[in-house]
Coordinates of C-alpha atoms in Angstrom, one line a residue:
M1 CA -36.7 -22.9 -8.4
L2 CA -33.8 -23.0 -10.9
F3 CA -31.4 -21.4 -8.4
N4 CA -32.0 -22.3 -4.7
E5 CA -28.8 -20.9 -3.3
T6 CA -28.0 -17.2 -2.5
Y7 CA -24.9 -16.0 -4.2
D8 CA -22.4 -13.7 -2.5
V9 CA -21.9 -11.6 -5.7
I10 CA -23.9 -11.5 -8.9
V11 CA -22.2 -9.8 -11.8
V12 CA -24.4 -8.6 -14.7
G13 CA -22.6 -8.4 -18.0
A14 CA -19.5 -10.2 -19.2
G15 CA -17.5 -7.5 -20.9
H16 CA -14.2 -6.3 -19.6
A17 CA -15.6 -4.9 -16.3
G18 CA -17.8 -7.9 -15.7
C19 CA -15.0 -10.4 -16.4
E20 CA -12.6 -8.7 -13.9
A21 CA -15.4 -8.3 -11.3
A22 CA -16.5 -11.9 -11.5
A23 CA -12.9 -13.2 -11.4
A24 CA -11.9 -11.0 -8.4
A25 CA -14.9 -11.9 -6.3
A26 CA -14.7 -15.6 -7.0
N27 CA -10.9 -15.8 -6.5
L28 CA -11.4 -14.0 -3.1
G29 CA -13.7 -16.8 -2.1
S30 CA -17.2 -15.4 -2.9
K31 CA -19.8 -17.7 -4.4
T32 CA -20.2 -15.7 -7.7
M33 CA -22.7 -15.8 -10.5
L34 CA -21.9 -14.2 -13.9
I35 CA -25.0 -13.4 -16.0
T36 CA -24.5 -12.6 -19.7
M37 CA -27.0 -12.2 -22.6
N38 CA -24.7 -14.3 -24.8
M39 CA -22.1 -16.9 -23.6
Q40 CA -20.4 -16.6 -27.0
T41 CA -19.3 -13.0 -26.4
I42 CA -17.7 -13.2 -23.0
G43 CA -14.7 -10.9 -23.0
Q44 CA -15.6 -9.5 -26.4
M45 CA -13.5 -6.7 -27.9
S46 CA -16.5 -4.6 -29.1
C47 CA -14.4 -1.9 -30.7
N48 CA -10.6 -1.9 -31.5
P49 CA -8.6 -5.2 -31.2
A50 CA -6.1 -3.7 -28.9
M51 CA -5.2 -3.3 -25.2
G52 CA -3.3 -0.5 -23.5
G53 CA -2.0 2.7 -24.9
I54 CA -1.2 6.0 -23.3
A55 CA -2.2 5.8 -19.5
K56 CA -4.4 2.8 -20.4
G57 CA -1.3 0.5 -20.5
Q58 CA -0.5 1.6 -17.0
I59 CA -4.0 0.5 -15.9
V60 CA -3.6 -2.9 -17.5
R61 CA -0.3 -3.4 -15.6
E62 CA -2.0 -2.3 -12.4
I63 CA -4.8 -4.8 -12.9
D64 CA -2.1 -7.5 -13.4
A65 CA -0.2 -6.4 -10.3
M66 CA -3.4 -6.8 -8.4
G67 CA -4.0 -10.3 -9.6
G68 CA -6.5 -9.5 -12.3
F69 CA -6.4 -11.1 -15.7
S70 CA -6.6 -8.4 -18.4
G71 CA -2.8 -8.4 -18.8
I72 CA -2.5 -12.2 -18.9
V73 CA -5.3 -12.5 -21.5
A74 CA -3.8 -9.6 -23.6
D75 CA -0.3 -11.3 -23.6
K76 CA -1.7 -14.7 -24.6
S77 CA -3.7 -13.2 -27.5
A78 CA -1.2 -10.5 -28.6
I79 CA -0.2 -10.2 -32.3
Q80 CA 2.0 -7.1 -31.8
F81 CA 3.5 -5.1 -28.9
K82 CA 4.7 -1.5 -28.8
M83 CA 5.9 0.6 -25.9
L84 CA 4.6 4.1 -26.7
N85 CA 6.3 7.4 -25.9
L86 CA 9.8 6.0 -25.4
S87 CA 11.2 9.4 -26.6
K88 CA 9.7 10.9 -23.5
G89 CA 10.3 10.3 -19.8
P90 CA 9.4 7.0 -18.1
A91 CA 6.2 8.6 -16.6
M92 CA 4.9 8.6 -20.2
W93 CA 5.9 5.2 -21.3
S94 CA 2.8 3.2 -22.1
P95 CA 2.6 -0.4 -23.3
R96 CA 0.1 -1.4 -26.0
T97 CA -0.8 -4.7 -27.7
Q98 CA -2.6 -5.4 -30.9
N99 CA -4.7 -8.5 -30.2
D100 CA -6.3 -11.4 -31.9
R101 CA -10.0 -10.6 -31.2
M102 CA -11.2 -14.2 -31.2
K103 CA -8.3 -15.5 -29.2
F104 CA -8.8 -12.7 -26.6
A105 CA -12.4 -13.7 -26.0
E106 CA -11.4 -17.4 -26.0
E107 CA -8.7 -16.8 -23.4
W108 CA -11.1 -14.8 -21.1
R109 CA -13.6 -17.6 -21.2
F110 CA -10.9 -20.2 -20.4
V111 CA -9.8 -18.1 -17.4
L112 CA -13.3 -17.8 -16.1
E113 CA -14.4 -21.4 -16.7
N114 CA -11.3 -22.5 -14.7
T115 CA -12.1 -20.1 -11.8
P116 CA -13.5 -21.9 -8.6
N117 CA -16.6 -20.4 -7.1
L118 CA -17.9 -19.0 -10.4
D119 CA -21.2 -20.0 -12.0
F120 CA -22.6 -18.8 -15.4
F121 CA -26.1 -18.2 -16.7
Q122 CA -27.2 -16.9 -20.1
D123 CA -30.2 -14.5 -19.9
M124 CA -31.0 -10.8 -19.8
V125 CA -31.4 -9.2 -16.4
K126 CA -34.5 -7.0 -16.6
S127 CA -34.8 -5.9 -12.9
L128 CA -33.2 -6.0 -9.5
I129 CA -34.7 -7.4 -6.3
I130 CA -34.6 -4.6 -3.7
N131 CA -36.0 -4.6 -0.2
S132 CA -35.6 -1.8 2.3
G133 CA -33.0 0.0 0.3
K134 CA -30.8 -3.1 -0.1
V135 CA -30.3 -5.2 -3.3
E136 CA -31.1 -8.9 -2.8
G137 CA -30.8 -10.4 -6.3
V138 CA -32.0 -10.1 -9.9
I139 CA -34.9 -11.2 -12.1
T140 CA -34.1 -12.3 -15.7
S141 CA -36.2 -11.9 -18.8
L142 CA -37.4 -15.5 -18.3
G143 CA -38.8 -14.5 -14.9
I144 CA -36.1 -16.4 -13.1
E145 CA -35.1 -15.0 -9.7
I146 CA -31.4 -15.3 -8.7
K147 CA -30.8 -14.3 -5.1
G148 CA -27.6 -12.5 -4.2
K149 CA -26.1 -10.6 -1.3
S150 CA -24.6 -8.0 -3.7
V151 CA -25.0 -7.2 -7.4
V152 CA -22.4 -5.6 -9.7
L153 CA -23.9 -4.0 -12.9
T154 CA -21.5 -3.9 -15.8
N155 CA -24.0 -3.4 -18.7
G156 CA -21.7 -1.6 -21.1
T157 CA -23.6 -0.1 -24.0
F158 CA -26.6 -2.4 -23.7
L159 CA -28.9 -0.4 -21.5
N160 CA -31.5 0.8 -24.0
G161 CA -28.8 0.7 -26.7
L162 CA -29.8 2.3 -30.0
I163 CA -27.5 1.8 -33.1
H164 CA -27.4 4.5 -35.8
V165 CA -26.2 4.0 -39.4
G166 CA -27.2 7.0 -41.4
D167 CA -31.0 7.5 -41.0
K168 CA -31.4 3.9 -40.0
Q169 CA -31.9 3.0 -36.3
L170 CA -31.6 -0.4 -34.7
G171 CA -32.2 -1.4 -31.0
G172 CA -29.1 -3.2 -29.8
G173 CA -26.1 -3.1 -27.5
R174 CA -23.7 -4.2 -30.3
M175 CA -24.4 -4.8 -33.9
G176 CA -26.3 -8.0 -34.2
E177 CA -27.0 -8.2 -30.4
P178 CA -30.2 -7.1 -28.6
K179 CA -30.4 -4.2 -26.1
A180 CA -31.1 -4.6 -22.4
Y181 CA -34.1 -2.9 -20.9
G182 CA -35.9 -2.5 -17.6
I183 CA -33.0 -1.7 -15.3
T184 CA -32.7 2.0 -16.2
E185 CA -36.4 2.5 -15.7
Q186 CA -36.4 0.7 -12.3
L187 CA -33.3 2.7 -11.0
V188 CA -34.8 6.0 -12.1
D189 CA -38.0 5.1 -10.2
L190 CA -35.8 4.5 -7.2
G191 CA -34.3 8.0 -7.4
F192 CA -31.2 7.5 -9.6
E193 CA -30.3 10.1 -12.1
A194 CA -29.7 8.7 -15.6
G195 CA -28.3 10.1 -18.8
R196 CA -27.5 9.2 -22.4
M197 CA -24.1 8.9 -24.0
K198 CA -22.8 8.1 -27.4
T199 CA -19.9 6.1 -28.7
G200 CA -19.1 4.7 -32.1
T201 CA -17.0 2.1 -33.9
P202 CA -15.3 2.1 -37.3
V203 CA -15.9 0.3 -40.5
R204 CA -14.3 -3.2 -40.8
V205 CA -12.9 -4.2 -44.2
D206 CA -11.6 -7.3 -46.1
G207 CA -7.8 -7.1 -45.8
R208 CA -7.5 -9.0 -49.1
S209 CA -8.9 -6.0 -50.9
L210 CA -6.3 -3.5 -49.5
D211 CA -3.1 -2.3 -51.3
Y212 CA -0.6 -2.1 -48.4
S213 CA 2.1 -0.9 -50.8
K214 CA 0.4 2.5 -50.7
M215 CA 0.5 2.7 -46.8
E216 CA 3.3 3.1 -44.2
E217 CA 4.1 -0.1 -42.3
Q218 CA 4.0 0.1 -38.5
A219 CA 5.9 -2.9 -37.1
G220 CA 6.0 -3.9 -33.5
D221 CA 9.0 -3.4 -31.2
K222 CA 12.1 -5.3 -32.1
N223 CA 12.3 -6.6 -28.5
P224 CA 8.7 -6.9 -27.5
Q225 CA 7.8 -6.7 -23.8
K226 CA 4.5 -7.8 -22.3
F227 CA 1.8 -6.7 -19.8
S228 CA 1.9 -9.4 -17.1
Y229 CA 4.5 -9.6 -14.3
L230 CA 4.0 -13.4 -14.5
D231 CA 5.7 -15.7 -16.9
T232 CA 3.3 -15.2 -19.9
P233 CA 4.7 -15.9 -23.4
K234 CA 6.7 -13.2 -25.2
L235 CA 5.9 -12.6 -28.8
T236 CA 8.4 -14.3 -31.2
K237 CA 6.5 -13.1 -34.3
Q238 CA 4.3 -10.1 -34.9
R239 CA 1.8 -8.7 -37.4
S240 CA 2.2 -5.1 -38.7
C241 CA -0.3 -2.3 -38.7
Y242 CA -0.4 0.2 -41.6
I243 CA -0.9 4.0 -41.7
T244 CA -2.7 5.9 -44.4
Y245 CA -4.5 9.3 -44.6
T246 CA -7.7 10.8 -45.7
N247 CA -7.7 13.7 -48.1
D248 CA -9.8 16.6 -49.4
T249 CA -11.8 14.3 -51.7
V250 CA -12.6 11.9 -48.9
H251 CA -13.8 14.8 -46.8
E252 CA -16.0 16.2 -49.5
I253 CA -17.7 12.8 -50.1
L254 CA -18.2 12.4 -46.3
R255 CA -19.9 15.9 -46.2
T256 CA -22.4 14.8 -48.8
G257 CA -23.9 12.5 -46.1
F258 CA -24.1 15.1 -43.3
D259 CA -27.8 15.6 -44.0
K260 CA -28.4 11.9 -43.2
S261 CA -25.9 11.8 -40.3
P262 CA -27.7 11.4 -36.9
M263 CA -24.9 13.5 -35.4
F264 CA -25.8 16.6 -37.5
N265 CA -29.5 16.2 -38.2
G266 CA -30.5 16.2 -34.5
T267 CA -31.3 12.5 -34.2
I268 CA -28.5 12.0 -31.7
Q269 CA -28.7 14.4 -28.7
S270 CA -26.2 12.6 -26.4
I271 CA -22.5 13.4 -26.0
G272 CA -19.8 11.4 -27.7
P273 CA -16.1 10.8 -26.7
R274 CA -14.1 14.0 -27.1
Y275 CA -10.8 12.2 -27.7
C276 CA -12.1 9.5 -30.1
P277 CA -14.4 11.4 -32.4
S278 CA -16.0 10.0 -35.5
I279 CA -14.5 10.9 -38.9
E280 CA -17.4 13.2 -39.7
D281 CA -16.9 15.0 -36.4
K282 CA -13.2 15.4 -37.1
I283 CA -13.7 17.0 -40.5
N284 CA -16.3 19.3 -39.1
R285 CA -14.4 20.3 -35.9
F286 CA -11.0 20.5 -37.6
A287 CA -12.1 21.9 -41.0
E288 CA -8.7 23.5 -41.5
R289 CA -7.0 20.1 -41.7
N290 CA -6.8 18.5 -45.2
R291 CA -6.0 15.0 -43.9
H292 CA -6.5 12.7 -40.9
Q293 CA -4.5 9.6 -40.0
L294 CA -6.0 6.1 -40.4
F295 CA -4.6 2.8 -39.1
A296 CA -5.3 -0.5 -40.8
E297 CA -5.2 -2.9 -37.9
P298 CA -5.4 -6.7 -38.4
E299 CA -8.1 -8.4 -36.3
G300 CA -6.0 -11.6 -35.6
W301 CA -3.6 -14.2 -36.8
N302 CA -6.0 -16.2 -38.9
T303 CA -8.5 -13.7 -40.3
V304 CA -8.5 -11.2 -43.2
E305 CA -10.8 -8.8 -41.3
V306 CA -9.2 -5.4 -40.7
Y307 CA -10.2 -2.7 -38.3
V308 CA -9.9 0.9 -39.7
N309 CA -8.9 2.9 -36.7
G310 CA -9.7 6.5 -37.1
F311 CA -12.7 5.9 -39.4
S312 CA -15.5 5.7 -36.8
S313 CA -18.7 6.8 -38.5
S314 CA -22.5 6.8 -38.3
L315 CA -22.9 8.1 -41.9
P316 CA -24.9 6.0 -44.4
E317 CA -23.0 2.9 -45.4
D318 CA -22.8 3.8 -49.1
V319 CA -21.2 7.2 -48.2
Q320 CA -18.7 5.4 -45.9
L321 CA -17.7 3.0 -48.8
K322 CA -17.5 5.7 -51.4
A323 CA -15.2 7.9 -49.2
L324 CA -13.0 4.9 -48.3
H325 CA -12.4 4.2 -51.9
H326 CA -10.5 7.5 -52.2
V327 CA -8.2 6.7 -49.3
P328 CA -4.7 5.5 -50.5
G329 CA -4.6 1.7 -50.3
F330 CA -8.4 1.4 -50.0
E331 CA -9.4 2.0 -53.6
K332 CA -10.8 -1.5 -53.9
A333 CA -11.8 -2.0 -50.3
K334 CA -14.7 -4.3 -49.5
I335 CA -16.6 -3.6 -46.4
F336 CA -17.4 -6.5 -43.9
R337 CA -19.6 -4.2 -41.8
P338 CA -20.1 -0.4 -41.8
G339 CA -19.2 1.8 -38.9
Y340 CA -22.0 2.9 -36.6
A341 CA -22.8 5.1 -33.6
I342 CA -24.6 3.7 -30.5
E343 CA -26.5 5.6 -27.8
Y344 CA -26.9 4.0 -24.4
D345 CA -27.9 4.8 -20.8
Y346 CA -25.4 5.7 -18.1
F347 CA -25.6 6.9 -14.5
P348 CA -23.6 9.9 -13.5
P349 CA -20.9 8.4 -11.2
T350 CA -21.2 11.1 -8.5
Q351 CA -24.0 8.8 -7.2
L352 CA -21.4 6.2 -6.1
K353 CA -19.1 5.8 -3.2
H354 CA -15.3 5.3 -3.8
T355 CA -15.9 1.6 -3.5
L356 CA -18.2 1.9 -6.5
E357 CA -21.2 1.0 -4.3
T358 CA -24.2 3.2 -5.0
K359 CA -25.2 5.7 -2.3
L360 CA -28.9 5.0 -2.8
I361 CA -29.0 1.2 -2.7
E362 CA -26.8 -0.9 -0.4
N363 CA -24.7 -3.6 -1.9
L364 CA -25.4 -2.5 -5.5
Y365 CA -22.2 -1.6 -7.5
F366 CA -21.7 0.0 -10.9
A367 CA -18.6 -0.6 -13.1
G368 CA -17.6 0.3 -16.6
Q369 CA -19.5 2.3 -19.2
I370 CA -22.6 2.5 -16.9
N371 CA -20.4 5.0 -15.0
G372 CA -19.8 7.2 -18.1
T373 CA -16.3 5.9 -19.0
T374 CA -15.0 4.7 -22.3
G375 CA -12.3 2.1 -23.0
Y376 CA -11.7 -1.6 -22.1
E377 CA -9.0 -0.7 -19.6
E378 CA -11.0 1.8 -17.7
A379 CA -13.9 -0.7 -17.5
A380 CA -11.6 -3.5 -16.4
G381 CA -10.1 -1.5 -13.6
Q382 CA -13.5 -0.5 -12.3
G383 CA -14.7 -4.1 -12.5
L384 CA -11.7 -5.3 -10.5
M385 CA -12.4 -2.8 -7.7
A386 CA -16.1 -3.4 -7.7
G387 CA -15.6 -7.2 -7.4
I388 CA -13.1 -6.7 -4.6
N389 CA -15.4 -4.4 -2.7
A390 CA -18.6 -6.4 -3.2
H391 CA -16.8 -9.4 -1.8
N392 CA -15.4 -7.4 1.2
K393 CA -18.8 -5.9 2.0
V394 CA -20.7 -9.2 2.2
H395 CA -17.9 -10.8 4.2
Y396 CA -17.8 -7.8 6.6
K397 CA -14.3 -6.8 5.6
D398 CA -12.9 -3.3 5.2
E399 CA -13.5 -1.4 2.0
F400 CA -10.6 -1.3 -0.5
I401 CA -9.8 2.0 -2.1
L402 CA -6.8 3.1 -4.1
S403 CA -5.7 6.7 -3.7
R404 CA -4.6 9.0 -6.4
D405 CA -0.9 8.6 -5.5
E406 CA -1.2 4.8 -5.5
A407 CA -2.7 4.0 -8.9
Y408 CA -4.2 5.3 -12.1
I409 CA -7.2 3.2 -11.1
G410 CA -7.4 5.4 -8.0
V411 CA -7.2 8.6 -10.2
L412 CA -10.0 7.2 -12.5
I413 CA -12.4 6.4 -9.7
D414 CA -11.7 9.5 -7.7
D415 CA -12.3 11.7 -10.8
L416 CA -15.6 9.9 -11.5
I417 CA -16.9 10.2 -7.9
T418 CA -15.8 13.7 -7.1
K419 CA -16.0 15.4 -10.5
G420 CA -18.5 13.3 -12.4
T421 CA -18.5 13.3 -16.2
E422 CA -20.8 14.6 -18.9
E423 CA -18.9 13.0 -21.7
P424 CA -17.3 9.5 -22.0
Y425 CA -14.3 9.6 -19.6
R426 CA -11.0 8.4 -21.0
M427 CA -7.8 8.1 -19.0
F428 CA -4.7 10.2 -19.9
T429 CA -1.4 10.6 -18.1
S430 CA -2.2 14.3 -17.7
R431 CA -5.1 13.4 -15.4
A432 CA -2.6 12.0 -12.8
E433 CA -0.8 14.6 -10.8
Y434 CA 1.7 12.0 -9.5
R435 CA 2.4 10.3 -12.8
L436 CA 6.1 10.0 -12.2
L437 CA 5.2 7.7 -9.2
L438 CA 2.5 5.8 -11.2
R439 CA 4.7 4.4 -14.0
Q440 CA 4.0 1.2 -15.9
D441 CA 7.3 -0.3 -14.7
N442 CA 6.5 -0.2 -11.0
A443 CA 2.8 -1.2 -10.8
D444 CA 3.8 -4.4 -9.1
I445 CA 5.9 -2.5 -6.5
R446 CA 3.0 -0.2 -5.8
L447 CA 0.2 -2.7 -5.7
T448 CA 1.1 -6.4 -5.4
E449 CA 1.6 -6.5 -1.6
K450 CA -1.8 -4.8 -1.2
A451 CA -3.4 -7.4 -3.4
Y452 CA -1.6 -10.2 -1.6
N453 CA -2.8 -9.0 1.7
L454 CA -6.4 -8.9 0.3
G455 CA -6.0 -12.5 -0.8
L456 CA -6.2 -11.8 -4.5
A457 CA -2.5 -11.8 -5.6
K458 CA -0.9 -15.2 -5.2
E459 CA 2.4 -15.7 -3.3
E460 CA 4.2 -16.2 -6.7
R461 CA 3.5 -12.6 -7.5
L462 CA 4.7 -11.3 -4.2
K463 CA 8.0 -13.3 -4.5
N464 CA 8.5 -12.0 -8.1
M465 CA 8.0 -8.4 -6.9
E466 CA 10.3 -8.8 -3.9
E467 CA 13.1 -10.3 -6.0
K468 CA 12.7 -7.5 -8.5
V469 CA 13.1 -4.9 -5.7
A470 CA 16.1 -6.7 -4.2
K471 CA 17.9 -7.2 -7.5
S472 CA 17.3 -3.7 -8.8
S473 CA 18.4 -2.2 -5.5
E474 CA 21.6 -4.4 -5.6
L475 CA 22.3 -3.1 -9.1
E476 CA 21.5 0.5 -8.1
E477 CA 24.0 0.2 -5.2
F478 CA 26.7 -1.2 -7.5
L479 CA 26.3 1.8 -9.8
R480 CA 26.4 4.3 -7.0
E481 CA 29.5 2.8 -5.5
T482 CA 31.4 2.1 -8.7
S483 CA 34.0 4.8 -9.6
L484 CA 34.9 5.4 -13.3
K485 CA 38.2 7.1 -14.2
P486 CA 38.3 9.7 -17.0
S487 CA 40.3 7.3 -19.2
I488 CA 37.5 4.7 -19.0
I489 CA 34.5 6.9 -19.3
N490 CA 35.5 9.8 -21.6
P491 CA 35.5 7.7 -24.8
I492 CA 31.9 6.8 -24.1
L493 CA 31.0 10.4 -23.2
E494 CA 32.6 11.8 -26.4
A495 CA 30.9 9.1 -28.6
N496 CA 27.6 10.3 -27.2
E497 CA 28.3 14.0 -27.5
S498 CA 28.5 14.5 -23.8
S499 CA 31.2 16.6 -22.1
P500 CA 34.3 14.7 -21.0
V501 CA 35.3 14.7 -17.3
D502 CA 38.7 15.4 -15.7
Q503 CA 38.2 13.4 -12.5
A504 CA 36.7 10.1 -11.5
Y505 CA 32.9 10.0 -11.2
R506 CA 30.5 7.3 -9.9
A507 CA 28.7 5.3 -12.6
A508 CA 25.4 6.5 -11.2
Q509 CA 26.4 10.2 -11.6
I510 CA 27.3 9.6 -15.2
L511 CA 24.0 7.8 -15.8
T512 CA 22.0 10.9 -14.8
R513 CA 23.2 12.6 -18.0
P514 CA 20.3 12.8 -20.4
N515 CA 22.0 11.2 -23.4
L516 CA 23.6 8.4 -21.4
S517 CA 21.9 5.0 -20.6
L518 CA 22.8 1.9 -18.7
E519 CA 23.1 0.1 -22.0
K520 CA 25.7 2.6 -23.2
L521 CA 27.7 2.1 -20.0
T522 CA 27.9 -1.7 -20.7
A523 CA 30.6 -0.7 -23.3
I524 CA 32.8 -1.0 -20.2
D525 CA 33.6 -4.7 -19.7
F526 CA 33.3 -5.0 -15.9
I527 CA 30.0 -3.0 -15.9
K528 CA 28.7 -5.3 -18.7
E529 CA 29.7 -8.4 -16.7
K530 CA 27.7 -7.1 -13.7
V531 CA 24.7 -5.9 -15.6
E532 CA 24.2 -9.1 -17.5
Q533 CA 23.3 -10.8 -14.1
Y534 CA 20.0 -8.9 -14.1
N535 CA 16.8 -9.2 -16.2
E536 CA 15.3 -6.4 -18.2
E537 CA 12.8 -5.3 -15.6
Q538 CA 15.4 -5.2 -12.8
K539 CA 17.8 -3.1 -15.0
E540 CA 15.0 -0.7 -16.0
Q541 CA 14.0 -0.2 -12.4
A542 CA 17.5 0.6 -11.3
E543 CA 18.1 3.0 -14.1
I544 CA 14.9 4.9 -13.6
N545 CA 15.5 5.2 -9.8
I546 CA 19.0 6.6 -10.5
K547 CA 18.1 9.0 -13.4
Y548 CA 15.0 10.4 -11.8
K549 CA 15.8 10.2 -8.1
G550 CA 15.4 13.9 -7.4
Y551 CA 12.1 14.2 -9.3
I552 CA 10.7 11.1 -7.6
E553 CA 11.7 12.4 -4.1
K554 CA 10.1 15.8 -4.9
E555 CA 6.9 14.1 -6.0
R556 CA 6.8 12.0 -2.8
D557 CA 7.2 15.1 -0.8
N558 CA 4.2 16.6 -2.6
V559 CA 2.2 13.5 -1.8
A560 CA 3.1 13.7 1.9
K561 CA 1.9 17.3 2.0
L562 CA -1.4 16.6 0.4
Q563 CA -2.0 13.4 2.4
R564 CA -2.4 15.6 5.5
L565 CA -5.7 16.8 3.9
E566 CA -6.6 13.2 3.2
T567 CA -6.5 12.5 6.9
I568 CA -9.0 15.2 7.8
R569 CA -12.2 13.3 7.6
I570 CA -15.7 14.9 7.3
P571 CA -18.6 13.3 9.3
E572 CA -21.0 11.1 7.3
D573 CA -24.1 12.8 6.0
F574 CA -22.7 16.2 6.8
D575 CA -25.1 19.1 6.1
Y576 CA -23.1 21.7 4.3
S577 CA -26.1 24.0 3.9
K578 CA -25.7 25.1 7.6
I579 CA -22.3 26.7 6.9
S580 CA -23.4 30.1 5.7
S581 CA -19.9 31.1 4.5
L582 CA -19.7 28.4 1.8
S583 CA -20.7 29.4 -1.7
A584 CA -24.1 28.3 -3.0
E585 CA -22.4 26.1 -5.6
A586 CA -20.1 24.5 -3.0
K587 CA -23.1 23.7 -0.7
Q588 CA -25.0 22.1 -3.6
K589 CA -22.0 20.0 -4.8
L590 CA -20.8 19.0 -1.4
N591 CA -24.3 17.9 -0.2
K592 CA -24.7 15.9 -3.4
I593 CA -21.3 14.1 -3.4
Q594 CA -20.7 13.9 0.4
P595 CA -16.8 13.7 0.2
K596 CA -15.2 11.7 3.0
T597 CA -12.1 13.9 3.4
I598 CA -11.1 17.5 2.9
A599 CA -8.8 16.5 0.1
Q600 CA -11.7 14.9 -1.8
A601 CA -13.8 18.0 -1.2
G602 CA -11.1 20.1 -2.8
R603 CA -11.2 18.0 -6.0
I604 CA -14.9 18.6 -6.6
S605 CA -15.6 20.9 -9.5
G606 CA -17.1 24.1 -8.2
V607 CA -15.5 23.9 -4.7
S608 CA -13.0 26.7 -4.4
P609 CA -9.9 27.0 -2.1
A610 CA -11.9 29.6 -0.1
D611 CA -14.6 27.0 0.5
I612 CA -12.0 24.6 1.7
N613 CA -10.6 27.1 4.1
V614 CA -14.1 27.7 5.5
L615 CA -14.5 23.9 5.9
L616 CA -11.2 23.6 7.7
I617 CA -12.1 26.4 10.1
Y618 CA -15.6 24.9 10.7
L619 CA -14.0 21.5 11.5
G620 CA -11.6 23.2 13.9
R621 CA -8.5 22.7 11.7

């Protein structure tokens, strides 16, 4: 046999979910095998060359706080950094990087190849080895058996992937790469429910053929930050993106291809992402709009390839090119590869436990697009959690679950398990009811100690977090105790169109005014001298804690109230059909999902507050 040993964890697929799953399991001490169809595409950015964004940036920071690698890899391959939503409150601030696509994959491979306990094998997994309802390994297309105590499936868009360009169809998981087959059919035979989803990717063009003078430059932040809480390099130079717009002529040309569009002629039946629609979907759904925004995003430092964000399409390639030539700045554009749509198999995630282990097969875990999500960050967060829980399960340790008030990753997984999804799920800040607690700036404070106790985050991370908390608290105390006389503070207030004061106020009280900031208070020499002793993260933490203290405390009170329902556990394999007072829909949904607590039951679509009251009474509460 090629492989005589039995692995603790086998990870199938080396995209964002697979990389994080393999790294987590191996770093926790599990003997891990990562199987990929192509060793050259480990950590590949299949779609846009960027990480983070609204709510997604928070997930990347959470992964980093937990000892994952997406943030480190993103920092080392970044070509631009922007903090989004700075005009709004800190709950909405979201970091985002543009990345060098080739450098990103190179950094991921370097990380994984330097991870102890991790082996690699290039082949397609065509089936699972299952005995008595428990997974025991995989079989590859070469007929090779690899034994494992647990298996994490992170197949992305490869399960029976079908690519569409106009009326042309190609089997594949990505353009130029074959599809994976066999696993879906086996799992359906075992009783799993499967479905089909659709996603797409835009046209890529030759940057040398674009006229950037006709577009709006979008530079990175003047003082770029980074994702990782570790000492990763900060950007000293950046590449700009550019904005341009479609127009009525572009839309009319695109409409000429609708009869050959798989979206409109019935070839594609599956559901695509609501919040990242193709350009033909946009002009069809929003017919009243005469233009749509496009971003020209560079693919790296040393390539001329440009990603046209906003121009995802499955129209015929000649229609795509003809329409692009009427976009300002793209009149002479040369296409490297056309946009395309891809259909693939997924498994409705209500079939999983909160650990991401399947309910039907013990020690089998799903992570990423196989669960109906879209996005690198959502996939990576799931991969991290699946890798942790697979390791814990085979080493007889407690399951590790993040709650909705602890992390966006917790919101993501809870939404998938309790609500399911019939369209590609994408994370937004609006999905998190406690988003003021789940900010990008405090992910380390929320999660690093948990990860350290697991054995995933190293002591360096814990010390960094503890120093940040101590220093920000020290600065916060200084601002709360420092009194400012009217003669000192009024010139600053008047300069910032804020009402002057007629008595002394604490610096912290002044800081709570909406148009005042810590930076503006440093116009006072002795405050500046004190503030300069702290780094940017420590200053930011202190300022947020002061300005939003009342709101944060109110949100924590709400968490405490709802946590009472989280403590009311429901017996395993509970038969809801015997409770006659429950609605028919509630019985069906509750029996299918089998929530562990009353709070989880209340988040299931179709379970009403009246049903929850019935459950509470039945359980004697």
